[in-house]
Amino acid sequence: MNETTLIKTANALVSDDKGILAMDESNPTCNKRFAALGIPQTEEARRAYREMIVTTPGLGKSISGAILYDETIRQHLNDGTPFIKAVVNAGIIPGIKVDAGAKEMAGHPGEKISEGLDGLRDRLKEYAQMGLRFAKWRAVIAIGKDIPSQACIEANAHALARYAALCQEAGLVPIVEPEVLMDGDHTLQRCFDVTEQVLKTVFNQLYRQGILLEGMILKPNMVLPGLACPKQESVDEVADATVKCLLRTVPAAVPGIAFLSGGQSPELASARLSAMNSRYKSHLPWELAFSFARAIQQPALEIWQGKEANVPEAQKALFDRASYNRAARQGEYNTNKKIK
Ligand code: 5MM
């Protein structure tokens, strides 16, 4: 493990008020998003969409790193440039999603365990040789009647820690993503309690596996009421609860926390991140950044529609959304405008 390289990369991912663009949707997820808009679900359509993203002029002003998918790193732009090179040319650090998806957990109805540890050491070796500098593994925790179980939390935390150890051995910074889902009618307090329990378990496992905390990034959910909960707290209340939960659970040695958006609207995700930074930035031990997929991509995808003629307008929407999140890192996202 080259500690200096890991620490340098981890810090670069959360420096200069930039954040990470997650564009690592697996084929089923990407196809689902395309299908909803009537876009053909083909390898070429996925390639063209991601070319639109990585060739967005000025994207590197707000985006520090891009999480790619295995299919994408083996594809090329229309002019023959390999995707990884195109990302680097844009001033963005290339990374890769390495979990093999969240699968039904045996004996635990309604719960999932992320797979992909078998053969991971060899895959990471290849990714490092291809020039990728960080990786991402997502675990999914659902809230419902009698769930999450301790078994589900512990199994996912253990897998995250084993993944992180293999990444650091290969010289890749692990992004550790335990996502507590927004689905359901649970309260903000319930999400707080589950997120606290999950993060405590994850950091316990990371400690047991000897993870260099200075050379990793945490990608958690914000602490939110369930989507169907009748009481939806204000932006500031969400910011307060999220920071309180993270202060209780995330060691100060971790350089940065880059939130997932998890199905929040782009505007709300930015407003909540901005509120956290405006209220707390000066006295937090870690950077509070973003690693959004939908909350950056969705407006651009809706404009693109799979049509070449729409590329400039879609790129403008993508650039704007990325810039707004950079403003949110400075606590300066305009929350006066109407939030959907
Ligand atoms: C939670 O999903 C991650 C962040 O995306 P959002 O900001 O939209 O919530 C995202 O990186 C996710 O892990 C990838 O899209 C891959 O998802 P799948 O389900 O295809 O593995």
Short mmCIF file of C-alpha atoms and ligand atoms in Angstrom, two decimals:
data_model
loop_
_atom_site.label_atom_id
_atom_site.label_comp_id
_atom_site.label_asym_id
_atom_site.label_seq_id
_atom_site.Cartn_x
_atom_site.Cartn_y
_atom_site.Cartn_z
CA MET A 1 0.00 0.00 0.00
CA ASN A 2 1.38 3.39 -0.99
CA GLU A 3 -0.08 5.53 1.78
CA THR A 4 1.12 8.81 0.32
CA THR A 5 -0.62 8.17 -3.01
CA LEU A 6 -3.85 7.09 -1.32
CA ILE A 7 -3.92 10.16 0.92
CA LYS A 8 -3.12 12.47 -1.99
CA THR A 9 -5.89 11.02 -4.18
CA ALA A 10 -8.47 11.02 -1.38
CA ASN A 11 -7.75 14.66 -0.61
CA ALA A 12 -7.81 15.63 -4.29
CA LEU A 13 -11.32 14.15 -4.60
CA VAL A 14 -12.70 16.57 -2.01
CA SER A 15 -10.50 19.64 -2.49
CA ASP A 16 -11.25 23.04 -4.10
CA ASP A 17 -14.95 22.74 -3.24
CA LYS A 18 -15.39 20.22 -6.06
CA GLY A 19 -17.23 16.91 -5.89
CA ILE A 20 -17.62 13.56 -7.56
CA LEU A 21 -19.92 12.77 -10.47
CA ALA A 22 -21.36 9.25 -10.21
CA MET A 23 -21.92 8.00 -13.77
CA ASP A 24 -21.53 4.33 -12.88
CA GLU A 25 -25.05 3.07 -13.43
CA SER A 26 -24.98 -0.63 -14.22
CA ASN A 27 -26.59 -1.57 -17.55
CA PRO A 28 -29.95 -2.48 -15.95
CA THR A 29 -30.09 0.83 -14.05
CA CYS A 30 -28.98 2.91 -17.05
CA ASN A 31 -31.48 1.11 -19.28
CA LYS A 32 -34.24 1.75 -16.75
CA ARG A 33 -33.49 5.50 -16.81
CA PHE A 34 -33.39 5.48 -20.64
CA ALA A 35 -36.62 3.47 -20.92
CA ALA A 36 -38.48 6.02 -18.78
CA LEU A 37 -37.67 8.64 -21.44
CA GLY A 38 -38.10 6.45 -24.51
CA ILE A 39 -34.37 6.35 -25.25
CA PRO A 40 -33.10 3.13 -26.90
CA GLN A 41 -31.45 0.80 -24.37
CA THR A 42 -28.36 -0.13 -26.37
CA GLU A 43 -24.63 -0.21 -25.74
CA GLU A 44 -24.20 2.60 -28.31
CA ALA A 45 -26.82 4.79 -26.60
CA ARG A 46 -25.08 4.34 -23.24
CA ARG A 47 -21.75 5.22 -24.88
CA ALA A 48 -23.15 8.30 -26.62
CA TYR A 49 -24.79 9.50 -23.41
CA ARG A 50 -21.57 9.17 -21.47
CA GLU A 51 -19.64 10.90 -24.27
CA MET A 52 -22.05 13.81 -23.88
CA ILE A 53 -21.21 13.88 -20.15
CA VAL A 54 -17.42 13.67 -20.25
CA THR A 55 -17.06 16.17 -23.13
CA THR A 56 -19.09 18.84 -21.33
CA PRO A 57 -16.94 21.98 -21.58
CA GLY A 58 -15.64 23.15 -18.19
CA LEU A 59 -16.97 20.16 -16.23
CA GLY A 60 -13.63 19.85 -14.39
CA LYS A 61 -14.22 23.25 -12.76
CA SER A 62 -16.72 21.63 -10.38
CA ILE A 63 -16.08 17.90 -10.71
CA SER A 64 -12.99 16.34 -9.11
CA GLY A 65 -13.66 12.69 -9.94
CA ALA A 66 -15.98 10.60 -12.09
CA ILE A 67 -17.13 7.10 -11.15
CA LEU A 68 -17.33 5.02 -14.32
CA TYR A 69 -18.82 1.62 -15.11
CA ASP A 70 -16.84 -1.33 -16.48
CA GLU A 71 -18.55 -1.11 -19.88
CA THR A 72 -17.60 2.58 -20.21
CA ILE A 73 -13.88 2.19 -19.49
CA ARG A 74 -13.60 -0.17 -22.48
CA GLN A 75 -15.37 2.26 -24.83
CA HIS A 76 -14.12 5.24 -26.86
CA LEU A 77 -15.36 8.68 -27.84
CA ASN A 78 -16.40 9.15 -31.47
CA ASP A 79 -12.94 10.53 -32.22
CA GLY A 80 -11.27 7.35 -30.89
CA THR A 81 -10.17 8.71 -27.50
CA PRO A 82 -10.55 6.06 -24.75
CA PHE A 83 -13.01 7.17 -22.06
CA ILE A 84 -10.46 7.06 -19.25
CA LYS A 85 -8.17 9.37 -21.24
CA ALA A 86 -11.08 11.71 -22.02
CA VAL A 87 -11.86 11.98 -18.30
CA VAL A 88 -8.23 12.70 -17.44
CA ASN A 89 -8.05 15.27 -20.29
CA ALA A 90 -11.03 17.02 -18.65
CA GLY A 91 -8.99 17.41 -15.45
CA ILE A 92 -11.08 14.79 -13.66
CA ILE A 93 -9.81 11.78 -11.69
CA PRO A 94 -11.21 8.52 -13.12
CA GLY A 95 -12.74 5.93 -10.78
CA ILE A 96 -14.72 2.72 -11.13
CA LYS A 97 -17.71 0.99 -9.53
CA VAL A 98 -16.60 -2.50 -8.47
CA ASP A 99 -19.49 -4.07 -6.57
CA ALA A 100 -21.48 -6.60 -8.57
CA GLY A 101 -24.81 -5.34 -7.33
CA ALA A 102 -27.05 -5.71 -4.29
CA LYS A 103 -28.70 -9.16 -4.29
CA GLU A 104 -31.48 -10.66 -2.15
CA MET A 105 -29.97 -11.71 1.19
CA ALA A 106 -30.59 -15.37 2.01
CA GLY A 107 -32.92 -15.83 4.97
CA HIS A 108 -33.68 -12.11 5.19
CA PRO A 109 -36.73 -11.15 3.15
CA GLY A 110 -36.66 -7.52 1.99
CA GLU A 111 -32.94 -7.11 2.64
CA LYS A 112 -29.94 -7.08 0.31
CA ILE A 113 -26.26 -7.91 0.38
CA SER A 114 -23.81 -6.48 -2.13
CA GLU A 115 -21.73 -9.05 -3.98
CA GLY A 116 -18.45 -8.87 -5.89
CA LEU A 117 -15.60 -9.83 -3.56
CA ASP A 118 -14.66 -13.00 -5.46
CA GLY A 119 -11.93 -12.15 -7.97
CA LEU A 120 -11.89 -8.51 -6.86
CA ARG A 121 -8.11 -8.47 -6.26
CA ASP A 122 -7.46 -9.33 -9.93
CA ARG A 123 -10.04 -6.85 -11.20
CA LEU A 124 -8.52 -4.06 -9.11
CA LYS A 125 -5.07 -4.88 -10.44
CA GLU A 126 -6.34 -4.47 -14.00
CA TYR A 127 -8.19 -1.25 -13.12
CA ALA A 128 -5.07 0.26 -11.54
CA GLN A 129 -3.05 -0.65 -14.65
CA MET A 130 -5.69 1.06 -16.82
CA GLY A 131 -5.18 4.31 -14.87
CA LEU A 132 -8.17 4.26 -12.54
CA ARG A 133 -7.36 5.82 -9.18
CA PHE A 134 -10.34 5.16 -6.98
CA ALA A 135 -13.20 2.68 -6.66
CA LYS A 136 -16.72 2.54 -5.28
CA TRP A 137 -18.80 -0.17 -3.58
CA ARG A 138 -22.43 0.42 -2.62
CA ALA A 139 -24.29 -1.42 0.14
CA VAL A 140 -28.05 -0.98 0.42
CA ILE A 141 -29.93 -0.87 3.71
CA ALA A 142 -33.73 -0.72 3.65
CA ILE A 143 -35.92 0.57 6.48
CA GLY A 144 -39.20 -1.24 7.11
CA LYS A 145 -41.07 -3.37 9.61
CA ASP A 146 -38.41 -5.31 11.58
CA ILE A 147 -35.65 -4.24 9.19
CA PRO A 148 -32.81 -3.56 8.89
CA SER A 149 -31.60 -6.63 10.76
CA GLN A 150 -28.28 -6.66 12.57
CA ALA A 151 -27.30 -9.54 10.24
CA CYS A 152 -27.82 -7.38 7.13
CA ILE A 153 -25.94 -4.40 8.57
CA GLU A 154 -23.01 -6.53 9.72
CA ALA A 155 -22.71 -8.54 6.51
CA ASN A 156 -22.71 -5.40 4.35
CA ALA A 157 -20.29 -3.57 6.64
CA HIS A 158 -17.91 -6.55 6.56
CA ALA A 159 -18.04 -6.69 2.75
CA LEU A 160 -17.40 -2.93 2.53
CA ALA A 161 -14.35 -3.27 4.77
CA ARG A 162 -12.93 -6.22 2.82
CA TYR A 163 -13.47 -4.30 -0.42
CA ALA A 164 -11.75 -1.24 1.05
CA ALA A 165 -8.74 -3.29 2.13
CA LEU A 166 -8.35 -4.79 -1.35
CA CYS A 167 -8.61 -1.32 -2.92
CA GLN A 168 -5.93 0.16 -0.72
CA GLU A 169 -3.66 -2.82 -1.37
CA ALA A 170 -4.04 -2.08 -5.11
CA GLY A 171 -3.41 1.65 -4.64
CA LEU A 172 -7.01 2.71 -5.31
CA VAL A 173 -8.89 4.97 -2.89
CA PRO A 174 -12.05 3.18 -1.71
CA ILE A 175 -15.29 5.12 -1.69
CA VAL A 176 -17.32 3.37 1.00
CA GLU A 177 -21.04 3.73 0.27
CA PRO A 178 -23.53 2.38 2.81
CA GLU A 179 -26.86 3.72 1.55
CA VAL A 180 -29.86 3.81 3.89
CA LEU A 181 -32.76 4.05 1.44
CA MET A 182 -35.40 6.80 1.42
CA ASP A 183 -38.23 4.40 0.49
CA GLY A 184 -40.96 4.08 3.12
CA ASP A 185 -42.96 6.17 5.55
CA HIS A 186 -40.39 6.18 8.37
CA THR A 187 -39.56 9.37 10.23
CA LEU A 188 -36.36 11.39 10.09
CA GLN A 189 -35.56 10.14 13.61
CA ARG A 190 -35.79 6.52 12.43
CA CYS A 191 -33.43 7.29 9.53
CA PHE A 192 -31.09 8.97 12.03
CA ASP A 193 -31.06 5.90 14.30
CA VAL A 194 -30.49 3.44 11.45
CA THR A 195 -27.82 5.59 9.79
CA GLU A 196 -26.03 5.97 13.12
CA GLN A 197 -26.09 2.21 13.70
CA VAL A 198 -24.93 1.48 10.14
CA LEU A 199 -22.04 3.97 10.22
CA LYS A 200 -20.86 2.79 13.65
CA THR A 201 -20.82 -0.79 12.35
CA VAL A 202 -19.06 0.19 9.11
CA PHE A 203 -16.28 2.09 10.87
CA ASN A 204 -15.86 -0.74 13.36
CA GLN A 205 -15.33 -3.15 10.45
CA LEU A 206 -13.02 -0.70 8.63
CA TYR A 207 -10.92 -0.53 11.81
CA ARG A 208 -10.82 -4.33 12.10
CA GLN A 209 -9.61 -4.66 8.51
CA GLY A 210 -6.88 -2.06 9.10
CA ILE A 211 -8.17 0.53 6.64
CA LEU A 212 -6.15 3.72 6.31
CA LEU A 213 -8.89 6.22 7.15
CA GLU A 214 -6.91 9.11 5.67
CA GLY A 215 -6.97 7.30 2.31
CA MET A 216 -10.70 6.71 1.89
CA ILE A 217 -13.92 8.64 1.25
CA LEU A 218 -17.30 7.95 2.87
CA LYS A 219 -20.39 8.18 0.61
CA PRO A 220 -23.44 8.12 2.89
CA ASN A 221 -27.08 9.10 2.60
CA MET A 222 -28.30 12.31 4.16
CA VAL A 223 -30.53 11.82 7.22
CA LEU A 224 -34.03 12.22 5.77
CA PRO A 225 -37.63 11.27 6.49
CA GLY A 226 -38.95 8.47 4.25
CA LEU A 227 -40.43 9.63 0.96
CA ALA A 228 -43.93 8.64 2.14
CA CYS A 229 -43.58 10.11 5.64
CA PRO A 230 -46.29 12.77 6.19
CA LYS A 231 -43.84 15.00 8.06
CA GLN A 232 -41.07 16.34 5.81
CA GLU A 233 -38.55 18.39 7.78
CA SER A 234 -37.10 21.67 6.52
CA VAL A 235 -33.78 21.97 4.72
CA ASP A 236 -32.10 23.26 7.89
CA GLU A 237 -33.55 20.47 10.05
CA VAL A 238 -32.21 17.86 7.63
CA ALA A 239 -28.81 19.60 7.63
CA ASP A 240 -28.71 19.64 11.45
CA ALA A 241 -29.70 15.97 11.80
CA THR A 242 -27.25 14.81 9.14
CA VAL A 243 -24.27 16.66 10.61
CA LYS A 244 -25.17 15.51 14.14
CA CYS A 245 -25.27 11.88 12.99
CA LEU A 246 -21.96 12.14 11.11
CA LEU A 247 -20.21 13.86 14.04
CA ARG A 248 -21.20 10.90 16.23
CA THR A 249 -19.94 8.26 13.83
CA VAL A 250 -17.26 9.36 11.34
CA PRO A 251 -13.66 9.61 12.60
CA ALA A 252 -11.91 12.94 12.04
CA ALA A 253 -9.12 11.17 10.13
CA VAL A 254 -11.45 10.63 7.14
CA PRO A 255 -10.72 13.49 4.68
CA GLY A 256 -14.13 13.75 3.11
CA ILE A 257 -17.77 12.77 3.11
CA ALA A 258 -19.37 12.82 -0.35
CA PHE A 259 -23.14 12.36 -0.18
CA LEU A 260 -25.25 10.30 -2.56
CA SER A 261 -28.51 11.96 -3.62
CA GLY A 262 -30.64 8.82 -3.34
CA GLY A 263 -33.69 10.05 -5.24
CA GLN A 264 -33.88 13.61 -3.84
CA SER A 265 -34.64 16.27 -6.44
CA PRO A 266 -31.51 18.03 -7.73
CA GLU A 267 -32.61 21.26 -6.06
CA LEU A 268 -33.24 19.71 -2.64
CA ALA A 269 -29.98 17.75 -2.67
CA SER A 270 -28.05 20.96 -3.41
CA ALA A 271 -30.01 23.02 -0.88
CA ARG A 272 -29.44 20.51 1.92
CA LEU A 273 -25.72 20.22 1.16
CA SER A 274 -25.48 23.99 1.05
CA ALA A 275 -27.24 24.33 4.41
CA MET A 276 -24.80 21.86 6.01
CA ASN A 277 -21.84 23.83 4.73
CA SER A 278 -23.20 27.28 5.52
CA ARG A 279 -24.08 26.25 9.07
CA TYR A 280 -21.16 23.99 9.97
CA LYS A 281 -18.28 24.07 7.44
CA SER A 282 -15.84 26.07 9.56
CA HIS A 283 -15.93 23.63 12.48
CA LEU A 284 -16.10 20.20 10.88
CA PRO A 285 -13.12 17.81 10.77
CA TRP A 286 -13.89 16.57 7.24
CA GLU A 287 -14.99 18.13 3.94
CA LEU A 288 -18.70 17.81 3.13
CA ALA A 289 -18.91 17.16 -0.60
CA PHE A 290 -21.16 15.40 -3.12
CA SER A 291 -21.05 12.24 -5.18
CA PHE A 292 -24.39 12.58 -6.93
CA ALA A 293 -25.65 10.65 -9.93
CA ARG A 294 -29.32 11.55 -10.50
CA ALA A 295 -29.07 14.96 -8.78
CA ILE A 296 -26.46 16.03 -11.35
CA GLN A 297 -27.43 14.01 -14.41
CA GLN A 298 -31.24 13.95 -14.48
CA PRO A 299 -31.96 17.38 -16.03
CA ALA A 300 -29.32 16.76 -18.72
CA LEU A 301 -30.66 13.28 -19.47
CA GLU A 302 -34.18 14.65 -19.89
CA ILE A 303 -32.92 17.24 -22.39
CA TRP A 304 -30.60 14.85 -24.26
CA GLN A 305 -33.33 12.29 -25.13
CA GLY A 306 -30.78 10.28 -27.13
CA LYS A 307 -30.50 12.99 -29.81
CA GLU A 308 -27.19 14.43 -31.03
CA ALA A 309 -28.87 17.80 -31.71
CA ASN A 310 -29.66 18.15 -28.00
CA VAL A 311 -26.06 17.67 -26.81
CA PRO A 312 -25.13 21.38 -26.32
CA GLU A 313 -28.25 22.13 -24.29
CA ALA A 314 -27.87 18.93 -22.24
CA GLN A 315 -24.23 19.78 -21.54
CA LYS A 316 -25.25 23.23 -20.34
CA ALA A 317 -27.73 21.66 -17.90
CA LEU A 318 -25.06 19.25 -16.66
CA PHE A 319 -22.51 22.04 -16.26
CA ASP A 320 -25.04 24.17 -14.36
CA ARG A 321 -26.00 21.37 -11.97
CA ALA A 322 -22.34 20.60 -11.25
CA SER A 323 -21.67 24.31 -10.64
CA TYR A 324 -24.62 24.59 -8.26
CA ASN A 325 -23.20 21.76 -6.19
CA ARG A 326 -19.83 23.46 -6.07
CA ALA A 327 -21.70 26.52 -4.74
CA ALA A 328 -23.40 24.21 -2.21
CA ARG A 329 -20.00 23.12 -0.96
CA GLN A 330 -19.31 26.78 -0.24
CA GLY A 331 -22.70 27.15 1.47
CA GLU A 332 -23.76 29.47 -1.31
CA TYR A 333 -26.38 27.59 -3.32
CA ASN A 334 -29.30 29.94 -3.88
CA THR A 335 -31.93 28.53 -1.57
CA ASN A 336 -34.23 31.51 -2.12
CA LYS A 337 -35.45 30.07 -5.37
CA LYS A 338 -38.38 27.66 -5.25
CA ILE A 339 -37.28 24.21 -4.15
CA LYS A 340 -39.13 21.23 -5.66
C1 5MM B 1 -27.14 5.48 -4.71
O1 5MM B 1 -26.62 5.39 -5.99
C2 5MM B 1 -25.38 6.02 -6.22
C3 5MM B 1 -25.51 7.51 -6.17
O2 5MM B 1 -26.50 7.89 -7.11
P1 5MM B 1 -27.65 8.91 -6.70
O3 5MM B 1 -26.96 10.22 -6.38
O4 5MM B 1 -28.50 8.98 -7.92
O5 5MM B 1 -28.37 8.33 -5.52
C4 5MM B 1 -24.85 5.58 -7.58
O6 5MM B 1 -23.47 5.82 -7.68
C5 5MM B 1 -25.15 4.13 -7.82
O7 5MM B 1 -24.38 3.36 -6.95
C6 5MM B 1 -24.84 3.84 -9.28
O8 5MM B 1 -25.75 4.57 -10.05
C7 5MM B 1 -24.91 2.36 -9.62
O9 5MM B 1 -26.17 1.88 -9.28
P2 5MM B 1 -26.59 0.39 -9.70
O10 5MM B 1 -27.95 0.22 -9.04
O11 5MM B 1 -26.69 0.38 -11.17
O12 5MM B 1 -25.56 -0.54 -9.19
#
